[in-house]
XYZ file of C-alpha atoms in Angstrom:
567
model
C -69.193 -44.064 -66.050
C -66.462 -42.104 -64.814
C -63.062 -42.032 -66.329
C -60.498 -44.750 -64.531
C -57.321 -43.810 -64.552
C -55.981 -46.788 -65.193
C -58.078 -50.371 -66.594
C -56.310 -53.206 -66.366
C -57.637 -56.418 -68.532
C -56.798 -59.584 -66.838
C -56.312 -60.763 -63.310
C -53.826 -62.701 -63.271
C -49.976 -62.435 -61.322
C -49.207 -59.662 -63.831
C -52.695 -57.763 -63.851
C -52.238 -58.107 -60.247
C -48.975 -56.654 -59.710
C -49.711 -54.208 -61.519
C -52.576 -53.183 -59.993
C -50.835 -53.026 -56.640
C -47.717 -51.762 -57.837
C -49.952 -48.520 -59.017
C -51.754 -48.184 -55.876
C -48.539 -47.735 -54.200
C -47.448 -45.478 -56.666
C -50.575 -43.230 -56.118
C -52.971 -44.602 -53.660
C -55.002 -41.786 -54.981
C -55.805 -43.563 -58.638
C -58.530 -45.196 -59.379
C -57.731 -48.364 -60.962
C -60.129 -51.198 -62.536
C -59.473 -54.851 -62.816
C -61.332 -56.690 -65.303
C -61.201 -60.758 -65.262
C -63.234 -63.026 -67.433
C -62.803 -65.117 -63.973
C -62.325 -64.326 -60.813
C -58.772 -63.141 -60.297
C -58.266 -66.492 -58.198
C -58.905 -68.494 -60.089
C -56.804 -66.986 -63.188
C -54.541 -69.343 -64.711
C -51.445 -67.844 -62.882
C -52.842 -70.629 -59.971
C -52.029 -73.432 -62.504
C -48.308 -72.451 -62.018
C -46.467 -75.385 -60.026
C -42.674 -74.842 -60.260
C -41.738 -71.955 -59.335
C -39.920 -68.562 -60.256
C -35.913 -68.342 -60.541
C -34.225 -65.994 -58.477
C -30.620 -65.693 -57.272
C -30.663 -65.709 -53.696
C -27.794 -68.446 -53.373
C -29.607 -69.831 -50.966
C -28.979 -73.406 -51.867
C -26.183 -72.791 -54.233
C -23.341 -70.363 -52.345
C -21.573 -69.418 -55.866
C -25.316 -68.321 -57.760
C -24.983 -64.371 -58.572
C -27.521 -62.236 -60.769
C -24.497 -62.391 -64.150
C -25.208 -66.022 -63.855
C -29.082 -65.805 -64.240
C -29.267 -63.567 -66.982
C -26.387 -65.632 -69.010
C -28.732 -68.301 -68.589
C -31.861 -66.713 -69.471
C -29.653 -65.305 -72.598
C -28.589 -68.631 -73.838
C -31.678 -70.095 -73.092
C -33.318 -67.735 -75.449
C -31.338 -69.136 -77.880
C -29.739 -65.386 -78.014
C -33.210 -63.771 -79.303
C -34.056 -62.186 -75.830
C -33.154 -58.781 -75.830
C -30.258 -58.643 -73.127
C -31.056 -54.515 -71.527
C -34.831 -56.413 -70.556
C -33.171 -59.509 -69.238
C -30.693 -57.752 -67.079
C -33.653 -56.066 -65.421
C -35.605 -59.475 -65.361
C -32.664 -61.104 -63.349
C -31.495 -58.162 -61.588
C -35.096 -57.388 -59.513
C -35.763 -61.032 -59.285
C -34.202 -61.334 -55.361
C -35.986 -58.074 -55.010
C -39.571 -59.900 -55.954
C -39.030 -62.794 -54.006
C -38.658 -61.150 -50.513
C -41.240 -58.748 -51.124
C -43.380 -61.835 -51.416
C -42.079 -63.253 -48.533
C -42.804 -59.917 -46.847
C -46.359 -59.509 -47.632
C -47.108 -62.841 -47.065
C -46.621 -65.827 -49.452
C -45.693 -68.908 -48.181
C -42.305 -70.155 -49.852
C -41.190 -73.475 -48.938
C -37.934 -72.942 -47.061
C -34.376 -74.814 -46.521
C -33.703 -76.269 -43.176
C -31.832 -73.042 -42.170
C -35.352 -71.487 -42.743
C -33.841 -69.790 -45.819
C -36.419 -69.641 -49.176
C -36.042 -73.159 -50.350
C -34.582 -73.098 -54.152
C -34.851 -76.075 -56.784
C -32.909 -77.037 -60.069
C -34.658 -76.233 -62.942
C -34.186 -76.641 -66.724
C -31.293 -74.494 -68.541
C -30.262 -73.287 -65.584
C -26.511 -73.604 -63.947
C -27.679 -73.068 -60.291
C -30.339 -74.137 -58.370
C -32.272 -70.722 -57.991
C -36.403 -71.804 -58.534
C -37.698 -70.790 -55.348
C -41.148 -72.382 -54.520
C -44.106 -73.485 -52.429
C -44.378 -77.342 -52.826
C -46.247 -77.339 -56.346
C -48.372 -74.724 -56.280
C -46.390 -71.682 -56.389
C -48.417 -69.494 -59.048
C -51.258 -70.480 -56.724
C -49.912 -69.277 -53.484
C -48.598 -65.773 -55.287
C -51.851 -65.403 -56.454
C -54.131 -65.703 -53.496
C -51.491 -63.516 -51.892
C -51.657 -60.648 -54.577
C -55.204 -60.834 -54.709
C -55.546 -59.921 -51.061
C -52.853 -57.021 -51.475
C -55.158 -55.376 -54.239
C -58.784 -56.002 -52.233
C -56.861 -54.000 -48.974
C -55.649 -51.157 -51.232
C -59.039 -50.584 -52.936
C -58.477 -51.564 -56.555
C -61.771 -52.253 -58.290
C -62.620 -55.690 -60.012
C -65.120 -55.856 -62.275
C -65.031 -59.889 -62.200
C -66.388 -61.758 -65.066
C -66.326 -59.136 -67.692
C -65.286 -60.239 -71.499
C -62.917 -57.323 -73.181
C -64.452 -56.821 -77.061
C -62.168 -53.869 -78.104
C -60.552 -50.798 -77.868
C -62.183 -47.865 -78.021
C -59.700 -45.555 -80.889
C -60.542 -42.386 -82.610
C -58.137 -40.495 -84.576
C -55.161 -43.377 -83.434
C -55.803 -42.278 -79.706
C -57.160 -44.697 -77.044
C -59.802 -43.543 -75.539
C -60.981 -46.819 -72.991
C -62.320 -50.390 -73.474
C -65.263 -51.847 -74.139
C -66.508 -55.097 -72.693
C -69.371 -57.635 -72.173
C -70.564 -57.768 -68.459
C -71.167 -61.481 -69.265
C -73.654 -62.036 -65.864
C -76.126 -59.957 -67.866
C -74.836 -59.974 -71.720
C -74.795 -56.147 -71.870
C -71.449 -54.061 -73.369
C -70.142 -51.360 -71.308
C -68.060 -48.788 -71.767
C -64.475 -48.329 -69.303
C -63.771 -44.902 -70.330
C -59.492 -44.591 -69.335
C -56.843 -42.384 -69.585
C -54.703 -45.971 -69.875
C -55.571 -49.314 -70.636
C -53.051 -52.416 -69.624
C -53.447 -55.766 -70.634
C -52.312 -58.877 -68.845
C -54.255 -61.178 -70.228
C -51.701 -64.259 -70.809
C -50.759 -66.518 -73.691
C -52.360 -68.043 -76.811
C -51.594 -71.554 -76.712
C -54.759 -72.866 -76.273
C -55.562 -72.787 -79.536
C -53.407 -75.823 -79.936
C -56.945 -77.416 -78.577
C -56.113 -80.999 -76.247
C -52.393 -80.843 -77.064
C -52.089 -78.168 -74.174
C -51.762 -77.381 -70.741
C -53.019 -74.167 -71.191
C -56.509 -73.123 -69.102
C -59.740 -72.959 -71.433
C -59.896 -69.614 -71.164
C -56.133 -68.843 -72.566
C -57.197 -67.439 -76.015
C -55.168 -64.767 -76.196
C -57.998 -62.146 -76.274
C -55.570 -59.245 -74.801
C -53.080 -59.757 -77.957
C -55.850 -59.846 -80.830
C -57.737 -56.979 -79.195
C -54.262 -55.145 -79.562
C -53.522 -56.526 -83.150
C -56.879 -55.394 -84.349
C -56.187 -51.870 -82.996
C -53.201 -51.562 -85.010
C -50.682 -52.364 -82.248
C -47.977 -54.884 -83.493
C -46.911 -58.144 -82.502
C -43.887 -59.710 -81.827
C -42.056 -63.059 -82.430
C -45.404 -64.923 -82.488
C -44.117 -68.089 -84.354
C -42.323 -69.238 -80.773
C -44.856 -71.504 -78.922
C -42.979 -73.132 -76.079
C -44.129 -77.204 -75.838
C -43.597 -78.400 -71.870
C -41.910 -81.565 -72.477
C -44.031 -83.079 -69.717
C -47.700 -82.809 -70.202
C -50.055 -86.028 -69.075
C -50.743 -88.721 -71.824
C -54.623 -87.672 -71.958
C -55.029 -84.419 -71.362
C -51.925 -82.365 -71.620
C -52.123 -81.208 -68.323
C -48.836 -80.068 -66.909
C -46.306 -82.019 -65.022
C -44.051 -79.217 -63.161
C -40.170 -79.211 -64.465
C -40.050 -79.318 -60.535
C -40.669 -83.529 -60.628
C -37.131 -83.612 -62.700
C -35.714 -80.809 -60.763
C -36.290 -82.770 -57.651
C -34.910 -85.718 -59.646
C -37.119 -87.474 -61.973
C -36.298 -89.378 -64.782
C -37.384 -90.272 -68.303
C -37.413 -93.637 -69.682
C -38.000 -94.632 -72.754
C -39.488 -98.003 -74.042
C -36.187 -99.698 -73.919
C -35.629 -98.317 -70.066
C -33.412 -95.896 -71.318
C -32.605 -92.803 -69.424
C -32.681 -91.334 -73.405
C -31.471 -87.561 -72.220
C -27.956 -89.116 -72.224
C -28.453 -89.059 -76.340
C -29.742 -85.268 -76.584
C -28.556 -83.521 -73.332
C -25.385 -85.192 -71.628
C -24.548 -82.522 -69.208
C -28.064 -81.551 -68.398
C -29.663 -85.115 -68.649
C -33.274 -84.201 -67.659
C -33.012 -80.466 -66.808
C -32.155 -79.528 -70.520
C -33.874 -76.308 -71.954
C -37.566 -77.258 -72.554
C -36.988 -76.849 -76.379
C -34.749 -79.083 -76.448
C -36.271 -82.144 -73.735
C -39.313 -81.715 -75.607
C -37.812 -82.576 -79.003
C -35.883 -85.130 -77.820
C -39.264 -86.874 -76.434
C -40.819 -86.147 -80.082
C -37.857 -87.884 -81.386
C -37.534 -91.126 -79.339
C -41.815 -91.512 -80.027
C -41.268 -90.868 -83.868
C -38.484 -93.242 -83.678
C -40.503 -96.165 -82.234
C -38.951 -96.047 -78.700
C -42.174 -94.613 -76.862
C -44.709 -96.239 -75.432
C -48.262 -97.117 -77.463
C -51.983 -96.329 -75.622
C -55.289 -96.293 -77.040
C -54.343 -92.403 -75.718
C -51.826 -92.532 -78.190
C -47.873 -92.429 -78.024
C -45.763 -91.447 -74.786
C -42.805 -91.574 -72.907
C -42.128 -92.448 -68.865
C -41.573 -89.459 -65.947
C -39.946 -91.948 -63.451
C -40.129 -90.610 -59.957
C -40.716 -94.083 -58.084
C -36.895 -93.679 -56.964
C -37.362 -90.677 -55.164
C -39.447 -91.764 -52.356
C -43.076 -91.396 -50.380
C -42.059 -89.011 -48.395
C -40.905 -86.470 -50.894
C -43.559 -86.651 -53.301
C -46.416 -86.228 -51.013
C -44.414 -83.000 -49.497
C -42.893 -81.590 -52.072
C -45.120 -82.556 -55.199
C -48.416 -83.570 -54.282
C -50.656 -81.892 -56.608
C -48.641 -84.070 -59.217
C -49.928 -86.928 -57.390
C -53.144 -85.979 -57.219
C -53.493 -85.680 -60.737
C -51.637 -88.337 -61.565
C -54.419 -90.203 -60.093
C -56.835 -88.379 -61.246
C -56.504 -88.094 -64.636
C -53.978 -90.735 -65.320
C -54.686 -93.753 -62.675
C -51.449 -93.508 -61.710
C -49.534 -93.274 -58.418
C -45.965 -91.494 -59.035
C -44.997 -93.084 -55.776
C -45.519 -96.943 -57.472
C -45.234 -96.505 -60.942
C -44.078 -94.256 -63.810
C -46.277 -90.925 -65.117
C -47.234 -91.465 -68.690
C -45.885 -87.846 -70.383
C -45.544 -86.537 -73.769
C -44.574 -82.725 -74.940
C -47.725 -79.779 -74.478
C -48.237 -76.396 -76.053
C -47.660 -74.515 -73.194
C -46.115 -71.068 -73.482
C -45.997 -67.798 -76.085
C -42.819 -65.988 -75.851
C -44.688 -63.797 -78.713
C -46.886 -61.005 -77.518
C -47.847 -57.433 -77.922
C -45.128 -55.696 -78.740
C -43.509 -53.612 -75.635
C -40.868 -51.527 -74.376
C -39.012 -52.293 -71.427
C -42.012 -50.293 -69.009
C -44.516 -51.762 -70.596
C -45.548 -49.366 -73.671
C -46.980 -50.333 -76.764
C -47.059 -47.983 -80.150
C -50.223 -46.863 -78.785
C -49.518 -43.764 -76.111
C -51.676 -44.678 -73.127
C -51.886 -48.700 -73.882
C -49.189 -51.270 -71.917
C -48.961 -54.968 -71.559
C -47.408 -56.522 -69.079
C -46.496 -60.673 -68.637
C -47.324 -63.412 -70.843
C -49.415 -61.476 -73.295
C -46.211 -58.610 -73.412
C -43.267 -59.535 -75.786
C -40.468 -57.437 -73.879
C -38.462 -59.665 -74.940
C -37.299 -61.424 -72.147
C -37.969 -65.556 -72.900
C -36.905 -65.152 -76.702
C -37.032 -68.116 -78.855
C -37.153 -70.562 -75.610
C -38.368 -69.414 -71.990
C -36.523 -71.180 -69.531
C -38.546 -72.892 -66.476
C -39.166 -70.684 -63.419
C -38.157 -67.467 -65.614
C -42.317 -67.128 -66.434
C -44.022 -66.078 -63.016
C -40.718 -64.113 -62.651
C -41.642 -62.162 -65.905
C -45.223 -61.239 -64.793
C -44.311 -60.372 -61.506
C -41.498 -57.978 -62.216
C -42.343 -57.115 -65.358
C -45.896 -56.409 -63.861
C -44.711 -54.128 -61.004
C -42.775 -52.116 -63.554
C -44.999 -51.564 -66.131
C -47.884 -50.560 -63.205
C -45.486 -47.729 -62.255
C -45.117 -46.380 -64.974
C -49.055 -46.695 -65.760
C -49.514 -45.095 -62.327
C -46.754 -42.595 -63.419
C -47.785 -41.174 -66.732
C -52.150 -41.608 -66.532
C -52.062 -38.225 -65.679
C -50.418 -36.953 -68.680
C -53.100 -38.579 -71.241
C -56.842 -36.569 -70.890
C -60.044 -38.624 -70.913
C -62.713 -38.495 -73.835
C -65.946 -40.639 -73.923
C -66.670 -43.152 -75.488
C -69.962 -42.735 -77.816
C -73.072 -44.703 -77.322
C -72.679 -45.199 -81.195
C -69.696 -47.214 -80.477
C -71.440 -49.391 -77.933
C -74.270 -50.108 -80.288
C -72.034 -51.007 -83.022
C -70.297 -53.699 -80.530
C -74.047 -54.974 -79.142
C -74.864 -55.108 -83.129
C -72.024 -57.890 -83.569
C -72.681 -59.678 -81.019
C -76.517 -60.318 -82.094
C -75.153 -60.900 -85.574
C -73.441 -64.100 -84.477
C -76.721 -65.796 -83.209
C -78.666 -64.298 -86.160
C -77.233 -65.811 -89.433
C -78.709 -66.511 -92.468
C -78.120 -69.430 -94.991
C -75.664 -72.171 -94.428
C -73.895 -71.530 -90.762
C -71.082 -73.821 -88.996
C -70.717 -74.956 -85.927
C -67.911 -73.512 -83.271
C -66.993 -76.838 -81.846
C -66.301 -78.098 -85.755
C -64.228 -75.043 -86.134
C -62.745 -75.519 -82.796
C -61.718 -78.991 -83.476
C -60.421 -78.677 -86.791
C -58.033 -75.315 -85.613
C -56.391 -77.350 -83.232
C -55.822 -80.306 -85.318
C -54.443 -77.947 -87.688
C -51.940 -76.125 -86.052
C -51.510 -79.510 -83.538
C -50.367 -80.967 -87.602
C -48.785 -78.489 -89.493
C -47.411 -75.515 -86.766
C -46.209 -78.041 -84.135
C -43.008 -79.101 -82.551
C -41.298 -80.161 -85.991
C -42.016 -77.704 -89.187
C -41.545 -77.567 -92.559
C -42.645 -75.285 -95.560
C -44.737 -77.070 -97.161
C -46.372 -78.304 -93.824
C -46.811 -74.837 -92.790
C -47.865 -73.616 -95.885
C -50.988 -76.198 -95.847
C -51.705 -74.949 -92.298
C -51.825 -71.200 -93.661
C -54.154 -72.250 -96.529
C -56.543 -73.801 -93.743
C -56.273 -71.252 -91.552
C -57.936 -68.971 -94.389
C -60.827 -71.366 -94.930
C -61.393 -71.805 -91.080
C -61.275 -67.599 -91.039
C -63.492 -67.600 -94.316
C -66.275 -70.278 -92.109
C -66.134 -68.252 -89.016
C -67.966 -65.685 -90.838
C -70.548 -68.036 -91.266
C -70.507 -68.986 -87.244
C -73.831 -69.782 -85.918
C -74.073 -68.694 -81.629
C -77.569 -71.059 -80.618
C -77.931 -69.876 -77.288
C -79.746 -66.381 -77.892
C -80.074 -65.809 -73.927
C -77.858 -62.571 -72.101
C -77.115 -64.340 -68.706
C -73.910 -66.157 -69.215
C -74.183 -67.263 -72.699
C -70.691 -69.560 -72.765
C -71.840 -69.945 -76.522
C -70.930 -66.623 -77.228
C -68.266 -66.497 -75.266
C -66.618 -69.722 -77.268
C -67.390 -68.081 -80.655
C -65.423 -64.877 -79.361
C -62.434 -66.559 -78.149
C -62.507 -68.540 -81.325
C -62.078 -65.501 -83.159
C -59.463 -64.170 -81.250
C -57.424 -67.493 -81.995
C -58.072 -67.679 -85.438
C -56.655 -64.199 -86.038
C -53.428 -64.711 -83.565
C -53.036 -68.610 -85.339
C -52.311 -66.831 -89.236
C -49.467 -64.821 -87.155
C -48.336 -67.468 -85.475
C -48.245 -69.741 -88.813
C -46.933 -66.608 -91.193
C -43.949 -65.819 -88.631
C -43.364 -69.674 -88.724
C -43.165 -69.876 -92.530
C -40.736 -66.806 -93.001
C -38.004 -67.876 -90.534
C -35.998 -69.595 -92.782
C -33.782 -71.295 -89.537
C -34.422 -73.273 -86.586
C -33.785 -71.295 -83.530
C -35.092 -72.367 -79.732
C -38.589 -73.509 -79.909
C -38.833 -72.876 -83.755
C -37.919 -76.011 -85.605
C -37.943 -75.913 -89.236
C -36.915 -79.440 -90.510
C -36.332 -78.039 -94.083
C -34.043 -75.413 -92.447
C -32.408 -77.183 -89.082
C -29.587 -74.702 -88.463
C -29.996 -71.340 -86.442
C -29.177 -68.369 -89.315
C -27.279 -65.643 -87.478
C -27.035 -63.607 -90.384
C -30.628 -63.809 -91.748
C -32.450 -64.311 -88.724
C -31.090 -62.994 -85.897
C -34.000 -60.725 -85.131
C -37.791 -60.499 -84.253
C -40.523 -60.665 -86.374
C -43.505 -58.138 -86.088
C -47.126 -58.920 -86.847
C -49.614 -56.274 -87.678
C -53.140 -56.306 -89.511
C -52.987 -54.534 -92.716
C -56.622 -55.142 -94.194
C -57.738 -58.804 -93.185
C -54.393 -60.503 -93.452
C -51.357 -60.577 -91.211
C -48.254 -58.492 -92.799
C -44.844 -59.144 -91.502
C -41.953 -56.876 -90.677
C -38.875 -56.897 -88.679
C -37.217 -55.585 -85.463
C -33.306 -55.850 -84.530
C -32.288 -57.755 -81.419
C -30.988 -55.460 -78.278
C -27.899 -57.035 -77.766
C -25.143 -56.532 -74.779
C -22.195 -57.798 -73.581
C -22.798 -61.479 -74.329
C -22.574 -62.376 -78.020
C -23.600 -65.226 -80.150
C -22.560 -68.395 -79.493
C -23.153 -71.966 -80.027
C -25.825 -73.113 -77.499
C -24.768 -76.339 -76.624
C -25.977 -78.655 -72.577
C-alpha cells in the first residue's frame, strides 16, 4: 500500500476534525480514517449537552477570562492554564464555524445560538441542539470529510504501531470484515480514539467499544501517559444501565431529591445547588446513598432527577432523547414522575501524553481529544468543556499533522511484522491446558475497579485492586477466543479490547495509589485534603518491562494561582 501521509485512528468529533482541518491545510494530502465503526455512529453521537463557548449570547457580561477561570478551577488547578487559554479562547471561533458549515444549534428567540447553564460554570455559555449535540456535530463533520476526499477505512481494529529503531513507521490493523492484518504505512499516525472508562463494565455510560485501544497502543510503544488515575463519574447515569442523563436536564432546571424529598445539593453545593462541578454532585449523591437517604431497587441504590416541575412542553423540545430513554430503559416518564439516577464512570481526563499541537514523545505520532492528555480538563472536566476539547483541540493538532507530514520520510513496514501480528491473533483461539473465559475476566475487571478504584479510595482498597489486577493480567494469558472464523469474529475483538483495558486499569490504579491527596475527581478517603506541595503535578505512566512505572511532570501554570475551590 502506498504511504498516507497522514492515518488517523478513530472517527470520532476529534478524528474528524482533524481530518478536515488537514484537508484544508493541504487538500493535496492523502489522509486515512480508520473507525472500528462507522464514523457515525462513533460515540461522539452519544454526546447530549453540549459544548461551552462564550458567545454571551444569553448572558451579556460572559467573556473568554471568565471561561478559562472556570475551566481552571474546575480542574481543581491541575489543568495546565497556556492549553486552557487556547481551549477557551477558539471556542466562539468553533461554534460559528459549525454554524457555518452546517450544524443545527438550537437558537434563542433573537435567532442567536441558544446557550444553557451547565455545571461549574458562572455563565450560561453550553451552546446546543436539543439533546443531541455530539450527534448533530458529528453527522455534520462526517459530511465535511466525505466532500473533501478523506479516506475511511470503516471497521478496521488498530493492533499496533509499527517502530524500528524508536521511529514510527505506520500502523497495523485488523480489517475485521475479513480477519486479515494490514499494514497503513505513514509518515504520521494520530489517534483519536476516546476514553477508557468502559472498563468500569455496567457502572458506565461509556459506548462498548470505549476501551481505550488508542492509549494502550501508545503505552506499549513507549509513549507515556498522563494523569490516568482521574476518571470523571457523571453524577447522573440511569439506575440500570448507567446510561447518561445530560447535565443539560439540571441546566434547564432539574432537581435532585433525596429519600427524605430533600433538594440535598443545599448540604454540598449552596451556591451552585445542582450545577456543582461533576466531582463534586457526584460525591454528594455517593454520600446521601451511603448514608441511607437514597432510594432501594432490586437495581440497587439511587437518588431522584426531578424534572416533573419543568413542564411538557420543554422536555419534549428541549430534552427528548432523555425521555425516550427514560422510557425505555427505565419505565419512566420525566414529564410524570422522577428519573431514577445514580453517579457513572464517564470520562478520562488521563491520556496520551501531548503537547499543546498535539505531539507525543514519538516524532510523527499525535493525539488529539479524549484519548490526548493536553491537559485541559485536569483533575475534573467541567460539562460542555469535552466536545469543545475534541473539536478545537482536533482542528489544531490536524494542522499541524497536515503541517509537518512532509518533514518525516516513509519506510515500509515488513511482511515479518505482519506475520508476527497474524501469529497473535491465532494464538488466542489456539491455547493449550487450562484457558479462561473473557466474559469471567470481563466481569470480574469491572467489579474490581467498580470496588476498589471508584468514586471513594483508600490505600488499602486500592492496593487489593492492584493485586487483582495482576492476577486478571496473569489469566489473560491464558484467554481462550472460541470463535476461530475471520469474518467479524466479535470474540476476538472482546479479547483485544480486554487487553487493552487491563493494561490502561494497572495505570489507572498505580497513579491512584501514589497520590497521596484528594484533588477533583481523585478521592482518597485516607488522604481527604488536596496537597499543594506534594501533589500539585501530573503523573506519567510508561511500560518499563510488563509493569506500569510512574514518574512526574510539573503543572504549566499562569496568571491564576492556587486557591481554595469552594461553589
Amino acid at each position: 500500500m502506498k504511504p498516507f501521509d497522514i492515518v488517523i485512528v478513530g472517527g470520532g468529533g476529534a478524528g474528524l476534525y482533524a481530518a478536515m482541518e488537514a484537508m484544508k491545510t493541504n487538500p493535496a494530502l492523502n489522509i486515512a480514517v480508520l473507525s472500528k465503526v462507522y464514523p457515525n455512529r462513533s460515540h461522539t453521537s452519544a454526546a447530549q449537552g453540549g459544548a461551552n463557548a462564550a458567545l454571551a449570547n444569553k448572558a451579556k457580561d460572559d467573556t473568554v477570562e471568565l471561561h478559562i477561570f472556570d475551566t481552571i478551577k474546575g480542574s481543581d488547578y491541575l489543568a495546565d492554564q497556556d492549553a486552557v487559554e487556547i481551549l477557551c479562547s477558539e471556542a466562539p471561533k468553533i461554534i460559528r464555524e459549525l454554524d457555518n458549515i452546517g450544524t443545527p444549534w438550537s437558537r434563542l428567540d433573537d435567532n442567536t445560538i441558544a446557550q444553557r447553564p451547565f455545571g461549574g460554570a458562572g455563565r450560561p455559555r453550553c451552546c446546543y441542539c436539543a439533546d443531541k449535540t455530539g450527534h448533530t456535530i458529528l453527522q455534520t463533520l462526517y459530511e465535511q470529510c466525505l466532500k473533501k476526499g478523506v479516506f475511511f477505512f470503516n471497521e478496521y481494529f488498530a493492533l499496533q504501531l509499527s517502530v524500528h529503531d524508536s521511529r514510527m513507521k505506520g500502523l497495523i490493523a485488523m480489517n475485521m470484515k475479513t480477519g486479515k492484518v494490514e499494514a497503513f504505512p505513514a509518515r504520521t499516525v494520530l489517534f483519536a480514539t476516546g476514553g477508557y472508562a468502559k472498563m468500569y463494565w455496567n457502572r458506565s455510560s461509556n459506548a462498548a467499544g470505549n476501551t481505550g485501544d488508542g492509549q494502550a497502543i501508545a503505552y506499549r510503544a513507549g509513549i507515556p501517559l498522563k494523569d490516568m488515575e482521574f476518571v470523571q463519574f457523571h453524577p447522573t447515569g440511569l439506575r440500570k444501565s448507567g446510561l447518561l442523563v445530560t447535565e443539560g436536564a439540571r441546566g434547564e432546571g432539574g432537581y435532585l431529591i433525596n429519600s427524605l424529598g430533600e433538594r440535598f445539593m443545599s448540604r454540598y453545593a449552596p451556591e451552585k445547588m445542582e450545577l456543582g462541578p461533576r466531582d463534586l454532585v457526584s460525591r454528594s449523591i455517593e454520600t446521601e446513598i451511603l448514608q441511607e437517604r437514597g432510594f432501594d431497587s432490586p437495581a440497587g441504590k439511587y437518588v431522584h432527577l426531578d424534572l416533573t416541575h419543568l413542564g411538557a412542553d420543554l422536555i419534549k423540545t428541549r430534552l427528548p432523547q432523555i425521555r425516550e430513554m427514560s422510557m425505555y430503559f427505565e419505565g419512566v416518564d420525566p414529564i410524570e414522575e422522577p428519573i431514577p439516577v445514580r453517579p457513572t464512570a464517564h470520562y478520562s481526563m488521563g491520556g496520551i501524553d501531548t503537547d499543546i499541537d498535539g505531539r507525543t514523545v514519538m516524532d510523527g505520532v499525535y493525539a488529539a481529544g479524549e484519548c490526548a492528555c493536553v491537559s485541559v480538563h485536569g483533575a475534573n472536566r467541567l460539562g460542555g468543556n469535552s466536545l469543545l476539547d475534541i473539536l478545537v483541540f482536533g482542528r489544531i493538532v490536524g494542522h499541524a499533522a497536515a503541517e509537518e507530514a512532509k518533514k518525516f520520510e516513509p519506510a515500509p513496514i515488513t511482511p515479518e511484522e505482519i506475520k508476527d501480528a497474524e501469529n497473535q491473533l491465532r494464538s488466542y483461539m489456539q491455547p493449550s491446558g487450562h484457558f479462561e473465559r473473557y466474559g469471567t475476566l470481563r466481569e470480574e475487571l469491572g467489579q474490581t475497579l467498580a470496588l476498589n478504584v471508584g468514586i471513594y479510595r483508600e490505600a488499602s482498597k486500592i492496593r487489593k485492586g492492584v493485586s487483582e489486577l495482576h492476577g486478571l493480567q496473569e489469566r489473560f494469558k491464558h484467554v481462550r477466543v472460541f470463535d476461530t472464523s475471520d469474518v467479524f469474529n466479535t470474540n476476538l475483538m472482546q479479547v483485544l479490547e480486554l487487553k487493552n483495558m487491563l493494561d490502561l486499569s494497572e495505570t489507572v490504579a498505580a497513579g491512584a495509589l501514589a497520590r497521596e491527596e484528594s484533588r477533583g475527581s481523585h478521592t482518597r478517603t485516607d488522604f481527604p485534603q488536596r496537597d499543594d506541595e506534594k501533589w500539585h503535578k501530573h503523573t506519567l505512566a510508561t511500560l518499563e518491562g510488563d509493569r506500569v512505572k510512574l514518574a512526574e511532570k510539573p503543572v504549566t501554570m499562569g496568571r491564576y494561582e492556587l486557591q481554595e475551590r469552594t461553589y
